[in-house]
Every structure is written in structure tokens, then in C-alpha cells.
Amino acid sequence: MRLKNPASLCAYASDASIYAIRPSEIIPVEFQNDVIEAILMAAKAGTSITARGAGTGLAGGALGDGIILDFGNYRKIRSIEPQLLSVHTEVGLIYDELNAALKDYNLFFPPDPSSGDSCQIGGMLANNSSGPRSVKYGLTSDFVEELEIVDSRGRLLPLKKLRLNSPELAEFLGRFPEYKAILNILQENAALINSSWPKLKKNSAGYNLYQVVRDLERGIFNLPALMAGSEGTLGIILTARLRLLPLPKELLTIRIYFKSLVAAGRAVEKILILEPSGLEIVDGSTLNLIGRQKHGIPEEAAALLLVEFDNDISLKRRDFEKLAANLDLAGVPEYADDPAQAAPLWKARKAIVPTLYRHHATRRPVALVEDVSLPPGEVPSFIEYITALFDRHNLTYGVFGHIGDGNLHLRPLFDLNDPADFRLAGEIYDQVYDKVIALGGGTTAEHADGRLRASLLKKMYGDRIYDIFVAIKKTLDPGGVFSPGSVISSEPFTAHIDYEKIKSYCAACGKCNGYCPAYDLFRREDMSARGWLRMINQSEAPREVLQDYLAWCLNCKNCTTVCPAGVDIAHEIIEYKSRQSGWMARQGASLADNEFLLGLSLKFGKILEPLTQSRATRKILGIVGKPFGLDENFPLPKIAGRSLRQRFSHRLAPTGEVAFFHGCADNLLQSNVGEAVFEVFEYYRIPLSIPEQKCCGLPYEVHGLKDSLLEKASFNIEHLNRFEAVITGCASCLLRLKEYAGLFKGTSTEKPAAILAAKCYDISQYLNLKGIDLSGLAGDKPVKITYHNPCHLRAAGLHREPEKLLGKLPGVEIIHPLYADRCCAQAGAYGFAHYPQSRQMFAAKKTVYEKINADYLMTSCPACQMKVRAEIKGNTRVVHPVEIIAERIKSAPGFRPGKE
Ligand SMILES: Cc1cc2nc3c(=O)[nH]c(=O)nc-3n(C[C@H](O)[C@H](O)[C@H](O)COP(=O)(O)OP(=O)(O)OC[C@H]3O[C@@H](n4cnc5c(N)ncnc54)[C@H](O)[C@@H]3O)c2cc1C
Ligand code: SF4
Ligand code: SF4
């Protein structure tokens, strides 16, 4: 496949850096031949080749004006060999996916970039990535055993660690003489490289020659280490054999505050002796920025340290307590040895990036000096220098990072569209890097040079080492086909800045892609949350073309939920769609709005229901529905004989204490949720009524029918506000009700909409708040309950309410499944319209649930229930959480059934 459509090219023109370059075409890699052919084609046409992983690189390395090789779909794990602590994988695999697969073997791949939920193994290898745990475990290059690459002549090469003087090396060098030339260059310059290389724990600047030279001294030509950190400029990596370690079983997190930076610096040296698996710092000015009061940070704290130990934690805690008794601390250390307790300790650290992104109308924490590496002893004085420099220029900034290995992230805010700020950014760039180099540091610890820091290499290493870099590049890529502009380049860092992109609140970090079900399926930037946002804002593609791409969005809101900068891509997509709704959507809406016609259609549908299950009818339905994207195999929802409102007409009330917003699915389709809700509320004597209500409006919204949405929202705001609280069993309805206020900004309806938002609850959340006592509801046997977390419940800020509630039932074991937060891919009618793709999106969850084989799988959304029910085989019953409680109530002594 080759993508040349302007909309696709627009998506691929950007990555997480400040740059944009429009490529000539994209080749999504599926087979190794795709790479070989692309390189031969590029050489012939005189165009460039740039490899792209997930595009989370901050230095623009994944951008190029020629062919982009997208590795997203080249992601099979070829083998896991637990006895050898080894994995062989294709490089498009996402870091977290690799570790999820290794978990079954109690193994893990340690280098852990913070972008691990979205970045790929290929990008990690090419940038020699690392992360918070590198203080204990080291960098990606320390774990690479073998690589398979394609070189600039289109040849496939196995790169291994080969002993000098071995027949294997002789044979390799005979076949690939350019590597003989490389070996000569390195051996001739070994002394120079050894003596002049900065002595740092982390260094991603330039080629990784120090490690290779050190291994040469041990008699090994470490060819994979030469490729690690080469940023796609020396060869294209296809597969990697990586070394693994046993998964640590425990984790101790400690948060401490210091009265001075110097005290923090001195403490770091002592803490390092205890071999922590993580050691992070946040400086005092950054603590001011995120809000001391809000995060409970002592006024006198000049720095915060987060320390982690992942082995022998009781022993480490004892040692740490002894050490802490002699430190000059502000406040007492806080300890956490389980993830739930540790999360609040990380809260202040994690608040930095979101705070910086939303801090100013036009200034952004652009990645310019974001990844410096220092000899650890120099860190405190460097922080003092840098904060004074930033303060002198009245800059707002964040200073934080992995102090254990001397890696600091500096994020001053600039508006590069403002000429004065642009000039200042250039000055700060020069001054920061000059200082770092003067202190014996490195311009980049883990994010690599790319286009951002290529021009600094000569300054950092000096002419002689730089000439070695150039010689290596010329030997392995004589035609300069790979990633021109990256690493070896004299272009200034200001070339190719995308001034439009950096105006946006979106940092283009790509985190949203890691959670986007469409990206998960297609693994292409033009089929992803970030790509779509860029296409909407910056592509000039015709509306019909963009609509075809955007039709794949599930409106799951996962992008919104995880975005550190608070960008609501799902909303942007809906807004774009709503500028032009389709004819079919408008006809569907007028049918649904006409009570008489809707009732008639449902009656008719009910009569025809047995017929619709027949193979022949399904075939006809498939043919008729094909133009609308319907598939003959999709599971049809079953229509209720009588609606919930008809069955519980005695509960209809215009006003009252608690209103049950049943939504359309639980009203019109076969469902036990309504009965169960009334059962439970009656048992706990909570008055519950059914209010006047209309559809929450979400189905209208996703089809671009904004007028219908507004009309329904106004109706619901007025009628639901007549109750003290509103509960719903549908996650999507809950989210839509809670977000009405955004639709009425600046109008008289905004306030009532906000009032409604504050009193809307998910049923489990409401019952948790009420503190209902479930201890008397013993079942007749122990049960296992697993769950699926609906995306819209998480988007509404609710993460663990059903598990919290059901965990209180006697005899219940809650089994936390892998991928609990992954979209089930039903998303209203999406699962019908894109049936095969929706099934593929669900496949990973299906395997997990079938393996767990629990008694119940609970989920608080009718659409999710329908999807999961249709997919999973076995004895697991798919229910709403409230149904499980209702069943226990029914079997409780003295139970009297209520009336329908
Ligand atoms: C919010 C955020 C946090 C981050 N945190 C960290 C961190 O903690 N530690 C860290 O090290 N980095 C971090 N990064 C930077 C980045 O995520 C990493 O460098 C990551 O490893 C890049 O992977 P990718 O798949 O996105 O690669 P891309 O950005 O797509 O590419 C990066 C480089 O790798 C090359 N490349 C990709 N695939 C191949 C291949 N198959 N063969 C040859 N070259 C290839 C590209 O040409 C490019 O030069 C962060 C970035 C963001 C946005
Ligand atoms: S929308 Fe948010 S998560 Fe997605 S790229 Fe932009 S800043 Fe990152
Ligand atoms: S709403 Fe879901 S499918 Fe749509 S862009 Fe966001 S994450 Fe992707």
C-alpha cells in the first residue's frame, strides 16, 4: 500500500516535535520486502527514506520530505524464550504491548520511556531511549542482543555482537566491507573516543560510539549498539532480539521534600548507594507553578524527590528511614507500597505537563532544551543557574527529571509566533546548551538529536569526534538517503518549525494515539486521534475526503480522557462533522423524533424479529444495508415487547427525590437493568421515579445533528432539574448529561446545565455515595466477577465505582482483567456499521475474558453489554452491576417482590 492522499500526507507531516515536513508518500510496512523495495526505489528516484515509529519523538527525527516508512503494522512478536531471557520482535510493537505480552512469563523489557504507552520498539532503538527506571537498569542499547536491518543499498543484514578475530566476524566483514571500514575507524580512534567522551549515565547525542569502543576493548564488535541511537540515519531496523529481566514483584514509592536544592543534591548521592529503581526531582519554582496548597506541598520546600525501590522493599525502607533521619527535610517522608497509595505521591509530578500546557493563552512549553544530561554531581548547581536564567527573563517554566542519572527536563514557555519570544527562545537555546556543555554534560539524555540538536553536535563533541560521525554516516549511507536533516546536518534548529501547530494547545505528543481504538486497529497516523486533529486543523483536503477518515472515529473519548493538555479531539471531530450532516442521518433523526412512527417501527420490528434471525433475511439485510455500512453478521439488538416506561408507568413522576434516566436502550430494548434498579432502590428505601426525558442526544450528536442535540438537551435540563439527583445505568447518557453545559456557553441555559451536571450519577457511584450496606446479601456460593470499564464512564471521571461497590458483596472475588479500559468497539451503532473491524478491535479483550471465565462480567453501559455478550463464549453472564445486587436481594431471606 502507498498513501499519497493530501489528507494522509498532512497527518504524516508532523510528529511530537515543533516541526512539520510534508512527505512525498507513505509506505505502511507489512513485509521486509516493502522496506527493501522502498530503499531501492528511493535511491533510483533520488528521494529520501525516513523511518517512522509512533511519531512521539520530540526532535523531528520521524519527519522527511521523501518516503516515510511507517512501522505501525510491523509488530509481531516472533518468539519469547523465557529460559534465555530473550524476545525476538518486529520493531513496530508498542513498548507497553511488549511488556504486556512478557507479563505472562514474569519478564519485562526494562528501558521505560514515559511515552511507553504509545512509542514503538523501533523508535526506542533508534533514539536509544530510556526512562525513570534507567537509573537502575540502563538504556535500550544495554538490552539489544541482535538486530536485523536493511542498509542503504537495500541489503538485509543481521547485526550481532561478534568476537574480534572470530570466523563469524571475518565472514560478516567479508560480505559487508563497509563495516570493516567502520571497525577500522573505531579502532584507530578508540583512545580519542575514550578520553573525550562526556562521562554521563545517559547520552543520546550523536552516534553511540563510546559503548562500541568499550566493547571493542573487551574483544567484541557490538554491531547492534552501533545502530542503537543512530536515529534511522545509518540503516532501517526491522527486528530486534532483546534481553529481558525477571519482573520485579514489589514497589516502594517514597516522596520527600527538601529545604534547599543543595540538600537535595547531597541526598541524591546517598540515596543512589541504596540502588533505587527510580529517582525523580521537581524543583521549587515548578512546585509553585502547580500550586503548593492544591498538592499539599510544604511552603518551605525547595525541591521534591520521588524515590522508588523495586526489590527487598522492607529492607530498603529500613535503610532509607535511617538515611532520612539525617537529612534536612521539609516535612516527613511519605511511603507507599501499593499502586493505589503510590498514585497520590506521583500526583504533583504528573500535574506539571498539563499545568504548563494550559498556563498561558499563547505561550507553550515547546521542546527546545527539554532533555539535558549532566554529571549527577552538577545537577543542583545547574538547576540554580537555570532557574535564575529563566527568572531573569520572566519566563514561566517547569524543571524536573530523572536526577538519579543526571537527566533534567527543562520546559520554559515561549510563543514562537511572537518575534520577541522567538528571539529569546534562540538565546535561551544557546545559553542552556553552552552551560550544559561547559559542565561536561550532553545536549540530550534520551530524546536524541533529530533536527532539533543536530547543529549542536560539533560544539558538544569537538571537530575530531564530529568528523568520525560524518565518516560513519558516509560509509554506511554514502548517498545520504536516510533521514537527511537528522543528526548529521548543518541546518539551524529553526528550519521547518510548524508555527501553526505550535499555536495549538495540542502538544502533538501522540499519547492519544496509544488509546485510540481506530489507531489500535489501523496503526496509521492518518487513522488516529492525533492525525485526525491535524487533518481537521491543517489539511486542505475536501470535506468529503475528511468525512471518510473521520467516519472511523468511535467517539469513545479515550483521546480526551488521557490527553495531558486537556484537548478534546472527540469534540473537535464531532464539531467538524456537525457542519454537514448526511441525508440518511437526518431521515433517521426525524423517524426517531416522531413518537408515533417510532412506536410503529418498533412494533413492526418486534413482529419481524424471529424472521430477522433467519440466514436468508440476514443476507437480504446485509445487501440492503451495505451502502450504509451494515453487515449481515452483526448481532441485532432485541426489541422489548413493552417499553420500560410502559412497564413501570406507576413510577412516572414530574418531580421527586431521585430520577432514573433510563436512556433509549434500557427503555426500548430487552434489558433487565430497569427492573434491577427499582429492586435495589426499593430494598434500600431510596425513592426513585422515572422523569419526563428525551434521548440524551449523543446519537444525534455523532451524526452531526446539532440542532436535535440542543433541543433534547434543553428538554432534559428542564425536566431533570426538578429532581434532587439523577441516576443512570448508561455510561454514555451520563457523560452526555454531564457535558450539556458546554453546549450552552454564554447563554441562560449554561447555569441550569451545570447544576444538572453536578447532580447526575452513575448508579454504582450513587450507591457508593449513599454507603449502602451490602454485607447482608450473601449468595449461595462464592462468585468471580470481572468487568469492562466503559470509555464514557472513564471520560466522566469514574474509574473504579462498580468494582468498589460489588467488592463489598460477601463471597465475591473481583478479577481485574488486562485491557479493562480498552474500548469494546460497539460505540452505539459503530459496531453494526463497521462490524468486522469492531470485532477485530475487541479481539484482545475477548481472549482475556474467555481465559478468566468468570461467573459475571459487569459493565455499566447497554451498548457495551450487547457487544460483550455477542462476543464472548463460555458461562460468563454479562450484566449491569446493579443486576448482581438485585439477584442477591431476591435470594435474601424475607424478600418480597415489587410490582412492575
Ligand atoms: C510525552 C513524551 C514523553 C517522552 N518521554 C520519554 C522518555 O521518558 N524517555 C525517552 O527516551 N523518550 C521519551 N520521549 C521521546 C520519544 O517518545 C522516544 O524517543 C520514543 O522512543 C520514540 O519512539 P517512536 O516510536 O515514537 O519513534 P518516532 O518518533 O516515530 O521516531 C524516532 C526516531 O526513530 C527512527 N525510527 C523509528 N523507527 C525506526 C526503524 N524501524 N528503523 C530505524 N529508525 C527508526 C525515526 O526515523 C526517528 O529518527 C517522550 C516523548 C513524549 C512526547
Ligand atoms: S490531543 Fe493531547 S494527547 Fe493527543 S497529541 Fe495532542 S496533546 Fe497529545
Ligand atoms: S474518540 Fe476514540 S476513536 Fe475517536 S479519535 Fe478519540 S480515541 Fe480515537
XYZ file of N, CA, C and O in Angstrom, residues 82-191:
440
model
N 11.765 -17.681 27.417
C 11.905 -17.317 28.830
C 13.199 -17.837 29.452
O 13.822 -17.138 30.249
N 13.633 -19.057 29.049
C 14.858 -19.606 29.677
C 16.061 -18.747 29.324
O 16.984 -18.596 30.127
N 16.034 -18.180 28.111
C 17.182 -17.366 27.672
C 16.997 -15.888 28.017
O 17.821 -15.045 27.657
N 15.878 -15.553 28.686
C 15.540 -14.154 28.984
C 15.655 -13.319 27.704
O 16.348 -12.304 27.651
N 14.925 -13.761 26.677
C 15.102 -13.123 25.379
C 13.786 -13.057 24.615
O 12.943 -13.950 24.710
N 13.605 -11.972 23.867
C 12.447 -11.849 22.981
C 12.945 -11.410 21.616
O 13.900 -10.641 21.515
N 12.296 -11.945 20.572
C 12.628 -11.522 19.210
C 11.361 -10.899 18.634
O 10.336 -11.557 18.529
N 11.422 -9.627 18.303
C 10.196 -8.938 17.883
C 10.425 -8.041 16.680
O 11.531 -7.536 16.466
N 9.346 -7.844 15.930
C 9.366 -6.816 14.890
C 9.261 -5.471 15.595
O 8.697 -5.377 16.697
N 9.765 -4.418 14.923
C 10.010 -3.191 15.684
C 8.802 -2.247 15.825
O 8.869 -1.254 16.543
N 7.682 -2.562 15.152
C 6.530 -1.663 15.254
C 5.701 -1.890 16.512
O 4.713 -1.186 16.754
N 6.102 -2.862 17.319
C 5.356 -3.154 18.551
C 5.482 -1.979 19.527
O 6.574 -1.424 19.689
N 4.385 -1.632 20.161
C 4.420 -0.561 21.162
C 5.055 -1.116 22.443
O 4.838 -2.278 22.804
N 5.838 -0.257 23.115
C 6.586 -0.696 24.301
C 5.677 -1.403 25.316
O 5.984 -2.497 25.794
N 4.538 -0.782 25.660
C 3.651 -1.391 26.663
C 3.088 -2.726 26.185
O 2.817 -3.612 26.996
N 2.877 -2.853 24.863
C 2.366 -4.126 24.331
C 3.391 -5.231 24.560
O 3.040 -6.366 24.882
N 4.657 -4.886 24.364
C 5.704 -5.889 24.577
C 5.680 -6.338 26.039
O 5.659 -7.539 26.337
N 5.638 -5.380 26.947
C 5.667 -5.772 28.361
C 4.393 -6.500 28.792
O 4.443 -7.356 29.671
N 3.256 -6.167 28.154
C 2.014 -6.902 28.484
C 2.173 -8.366 28.070
O 1.769 -9.273 28.805
N 2.793 -8.595 26.908
C 2.985 -9.978 26.449
C 3.995 -10.712 27.332
O 3.879 -11.920 27.552
N 4.976 -9.979 27.848
C 6.023 -10.620 28.655
C 5.544 -10.934 30.074
O 6.134 -11.758 30.775
N 4.473 -10.245 30.476
C 3.986 -10.397 31.856
C 3.629 -11.853 32.167
O 3.886 -12.338 33.270
N 3.058 -12.532 31.196
C 2.696 -13.941 31.395
C 3.913 -14.790 31.760
O 3.773 -15.865 32.334
N 5.090 -14.330 31.377
C 6.319 -15.084 31.658
C 7.067 -14.494 32.853
O 8.204 -14.852 33.121
N 6.434 -13.510 33.510
C 7.081 -12.806 34.625
C 8.394 -12.145 34.213
O 9.367 -12.133 34.949
N 8.388 -11.625 32.988
C 9.583 -10.956 32.467
C 9.224 -9.540 32.039
O 8.047 -9.227 31.840
N 10.225 -8.690 31.870
C 9.970 -7.361 31.316
C 11.197 -6.823 30.609
O 12.313 -7.290 30.813
N 10.908 -5.837 29.721
C 11.967 -5.142 28.987
C 12.152 -3.807 29.704
O 11.286 -2.935 29.634
N 13.266 -3.645 30.444
C 13.338 -2.534 31.405
C 13.362 -1.086 30.900
O 12.747 -0.243 31.539
N 14.055 -0.742 29.791
C 14.084 0.711 29.499
C 12.655 1.234 29.335
O 11.913 0.694 28.519
N 12.281 2.228 30.098
C 10.857 2.578 30.217
C 10.580 4.046 29.925
O 10.331 4.838 30.838
N 10.580 4.460 28.658
C 10.258 5.866 28.385
C 8.864 6.217 28.902
O 7.979 5.358 28.907
N 8.700 7.465 29.329
C 7.377 7.875 29.832
C 6.328 7.765 28.727
O 5.148 7.729 28.998
N 6.777 7.751 27.481
C 5.853 7.616 26.355
C 5.602 6.153 26.013
O 5.135 5.849 24.910
N 5.893 5.244 26.945
C 5.837 3.804 26.680
C 4.462 3.298 26.269
O 4.364 2.228 25.668
N 3.392 4.048 26.569
C 2.068 3.598 26.140
C 1.837 3.853 24.661
O 0.852 3.398 24.091
N 2.716 4.621 24.015
C 2.498 4.889 22.593
C 3.734 4.670 21.715
O 3.586 4.422 20.526
N 4.941 4.761 22.250
C 6.122 4.676 21.364
C 6.450 3.228 21.012
O 6.055 2.309 21.703
N 7.161 3.074 19.909
C 7.450 1.726 19.405
C 8.896 1.304 19.707
O 9.773 2.154 19.893
N 9.107 0.007 19.650
C 10.451 -0.536 19.911
C 11.455 0.046 18.904
O 12.581 0.389 19.263
N 11.037 0.208 17.649
C 11.949 0.755 16.628
C 12.393 2.162 16.974
O 13.575 2.516 16.859
N 11.445 2.994 17.421
C 11.779 4.368 17.819
C 12.684 4.377 19.035
O 13.619 5.177 19.139
N 12.425 3.450 19.963
C 13.266 3.366 21.171
C 14.696 2.969 20.808
O 15.655 3.510 21.348
N 14.808 2.003 19.896
C 16.149 1.576 19.484
C 16.862 2.725 18.774
O 18.032 3.014 19.049
N 16.135 3.377 17.877
C 16.766 4.420 17.072
C 17.167 5.633 17.917
O 18.151 6.303 17.628
N 16.407 5.920 18.967
C 16.730 7.068 19.827
C 17.537 6.660 21.065
O 17.876 7.503 21.882
N 17.768 5.372 21.206
C 18.386 4.834 22.432
C 17.661 5.367 23.669
O 18.242 5.980 24.568
N 16.386 5.080 23.707
C 15.518 5.641 24.752
C 15.790 5.036 26.117
O 16.348 3.949 26.241
N 15.333 5.766 27.106
C 15.434 5.289 28.487
C 14.330 5.985 29.271
O 13.482 6.644 28.687
N 14.362 5.846 30.592
C 13.266 6.441 31.360
C 13.574 6.481 32.828
O 14.740 6.338 33.232
N 12.553 6.657 33.659
C 12.776 6.791 35.090
C 13.543 5.613 35.706
O 14.332 5.791 36.617
N 13.289 4.392 35.179
C 13.939 3.225 35.786
C 15.374 3.007 35.305
O 16.057 2.095 35.766
N 15.825 3.858 34.361
C 17.163 3.645 33.794
C 18.249 3.838 34.836
O 19.364 3.353 34.669
N 17.935 4.542 35.925
C 18.927 4.737 36.974
C 19.394 3.382 37.510
O 20.547 3.210 37.892
N 18.511 2.401 37.487
C 18.900 1.070 37.944
C 19.235 0.147 36.772
O 20.168 -0.644 36.841
N 18.437 0.260 35.688
C 18.528 -0.775 34.657
C 19.327 -0.392 33.411
O 19.737 -1.265 32.664
N 19.484 0.893 33.140
C 20.245 1.277 31.946
C 19.365 1.651 30.766
O 18.156 1.869 30.905
N 19.984 1.721 29.588
C 19.331 2.254 28.386
C 18.944 1.134 27.421
O 19.375 -0.006 27.580
N 18.192 1.493 26.383
C 17.784 0.492 25.388
C 19.006 -0.236 24.824
O 18.998 -1.456 24.677
N 20.082 0.531 24.537
C 21.264 -0.092 23.908
C 21.887 -1.160 24.808
O 22.575 -2.050 24.317
N 21.636 -1.091 26.114
C 22.190 -2.104 27.017
C 21.452 -3.438 26.899
O 21.890 -4.438 27.459
N 20.293 -3.431 26.236
C 19.461 -4.640 26.191
C 19.323 -5.220 24.786
O 18.521 -6.110 24.565
N 20.083 -4.660 23.823
C 19.946 -5.140 22.437
C 20.972 -6.219 22.180
O 22.170 -5.983 22.283
N 20.485 -7.393 21.797
C 21.395 -8.506 21.506
C 21.660 -8.619 20.008
O 22.786 -8.849 19.596
N 20.599 -8.506 19.210
C 20.756 -8.628 17.751
C 19.740 -7.742 17.048
O 18.644 -7.528 17.585
N 20.106 -7.284 15.865
C 19.160 -6.522 15.046
C 19.201 -7.068 13.627
O 20.234 -7.559 13.173
N 18.064 -6.915 12.968
C 18.033 -7.188 11.544
C 17.751 -5.846 10.896
O 16.751 -5.193 11.259
N 18.622 -5.417 9.981
C 18.413 -4.100 9.373
C 18.452 -4.202 7.846
O 18.923 -5.198 7.293
N 17.964 -3.160 7.210
C 18.163 -3.022 5.765
C 19.067 -1.814 5.578
O 18.814 -0.743 6.159
N 20.145 -2.002 4.782
C 21.093 -0.893 4.643
C 20.742 -0.011 3.451
O 19.729 -0.237 2.768
N 21.594 0.975 3.187
C 21.243 1.973 2.174
C 21.300 1.402 0.757
O 20.869 2.050 -0.182
N 21.823 0.166 0.611
C 21.801 -0.457 -0.714
C 20.640 -1.449 -0.841
O 20.576 -2.218 -1.783
N 19.817 -1.474 0.180
C 18.657 -2.365 0.137
C 19.002 -3.800 0.504
O 18.262 -4.725 0.173
N 20.127 -4.010 1.208
C 20.501 -5.376 1.607
C 20.062 -5.648 3.050
O 20.149 -4.758 3.896
N 19.647 -6.899 3.273
C 19.238 -7.305 4.617
C 20.468 -7.748 5.387
O 21.214 -8.608 4.920
N 20.685 -7.183 6.576
C 21.891 -7.519 7.354
C 21.523 -7.982 8.754
O 20.734 -7.306 9.434
N 22.137 -9.075 9.214
C 21.976 -9.420 10.624
C 23.097 -8.729 11.411
O 24.273 -8.875 11.069
N 22.739 -7.954 12.405
C 23.782 -7.306 13.220
C 23.833 -8.001 14.578
O 22.843 -8.020 15.307
N 25.002 -8.573 14.876
C 25.146 -9.305 16.147
C 26.367 -8.789 16.896
O 27.169 -8.048 16.343
N 26.495 -9.251 18.126
C 27.728 -8.959 18.871
C 28.721 -10.051 18.464
O 28.505 -11.219 18.787
N 29.769 -9.682 17.769
C 30.686 -10.711 17.259
C 32.061 -10.533 17.882
O 32.560 -9.403 18.011
N 32.679 -11.636 18.217
C 34.021 -11.580 18.818
C 35.027 -11.168 17.760
O 34.975 -11.623 16.612
N 35.945 -10.290 18.155
C 37.013 -9.899 17.235
C 37.813 -11.166 16.918
O 37.963 -12.036 17.786
N 38.321 -11.272 15.759
C 39.100 -12.439 15.315
C 38.262 -13.721 15.175
O 38.821 -14.796 15.001
N 36.949 -13.630 15.307
C 36.148 -14.857 15.145
C 35.851 -15.075 13.658
O 35.807 -14.112 12.881
N 35.645 -16.347 13.259
C 35.302 -16.610 11.850
C 33.995 -15.909 11.449
O 33.839 -15.446 10.324
N 33.038 -15.808 12.429
C 31.750 -15.158 12.112
C 31.971 -13.694 11.725
O 31.379 -13.197 10.767
N 32.850 -13.025 12.488
C 33.094 -11.610 12.169
C 33.812 -11.490 10.813
O 33.454 -10.654 9.976
N 34.776 -12.369 10.593
C 35.513 -12.321 9.328
C 34.536 -12.509 8.173
O 34.598 -11.785 7.158
N 33.623 -13.475 8.361
C 32.662 -13.749 7.290
C 31.751 -12.536 7.063
O 31.509 -12.110 5.939
N 31.311 -11.929 8.183
C 30.424 -10.761 8.092
C 31.135 -9.602 7.390
O 30.585 -8.965 6.496
N 32.372 -9.347 7.815
C 33.102 -8.211 7.238
C 33.441 -8.457 5.768
O 33.523 -7.522 4.970
N 33.578 -9.749 5.426
C 33.814 -10.091 4.021
C 32.582 -9.769 3.179
O 32.686 -9.241 2.076
N 31.437 -10.068 3.737
C 30.188 -9.808 2.986
C 29.839 -8.331 2.969
O 29.276 -7.811 2.015
N 30.155 -7.633 4.061
C 29.751 -6.220 4.181
C 30.985 -5.374 4.528
O 31.177 -4.956 5.686
N 31.848 -5.110 3.527
C 33.143 -4.483 3.807
C 33.026 -3.090 4.427
O 33.975 -2.631 5.085
N 31.879 -2.416 4.239
C 31.784 -1.079 4.858
C 31.910 -1.176 6.387
O 32.393 -0.251 7.035
N 31.484 -2.322 6.938
C 31.627 -2.467 8.394
C 33.078 -2.724 8.801
O 33.470 -2.463 9.925
N 33.870 -3.222 7.850
C 35.314 -3.352 8.099
C 35.881 -1.930 8.226
O 36.690 -1.641 9.125
N 35.403 -1.045 7.336
C 35.867 0.352 7.380
C 35.458 1.006 8.703
O 36.242 1.729 9.333
N 34.239 0.701 9.163
C 33.764 1.263 10.444
C 34.649 0.764 11.591
O 35.076 1.532 12.454
N 34.931 -0.559 11.551
C 35.766 -1.138 12.613
C 37.129 -0.439 12.637
O 37.643 -0.079 13.708
N 37.690 -0.208 11.461
C 38.991 0.476 11.388
C 38.906 1.882 11.989
O 39.754 2.283 12.787
N 37.849 2.604 11.596
C 37.694 3.981 12.112
C 37.650 3.953 13.642
O 38.311 4.737 14.324
N 36.867 3.015 14.186
C 36.702 2.980 15.643
C 37.989 2.546 16.336
O 38.361 3.111 17.378
N 38.660 1.565 15.778
C 39.908 1.099 16.426
C 40.974 2.195 16.375
O 41.675 2.435 17.354
N 41.040 2.890 15.244
C 42.047 3.963 15.125
C 41.760 5.111 16.097
O 42.671 5.772 16.579
N 40.486 5.326 16.381
C 40.125 6.490 17.213
C 39.680 6.115 18.627
O 39.116 6.950 19.339
N 39.937 4.868 19.002
C 39.441 4.393 20.296
C 39.919 5.270 21.450
O 39.139 5.653 22.338
N 41.200 5.617 21.443
C 41.754 6.396 22.562
C 41.079 7.762 22.623
O 40.688 8.243 23.709
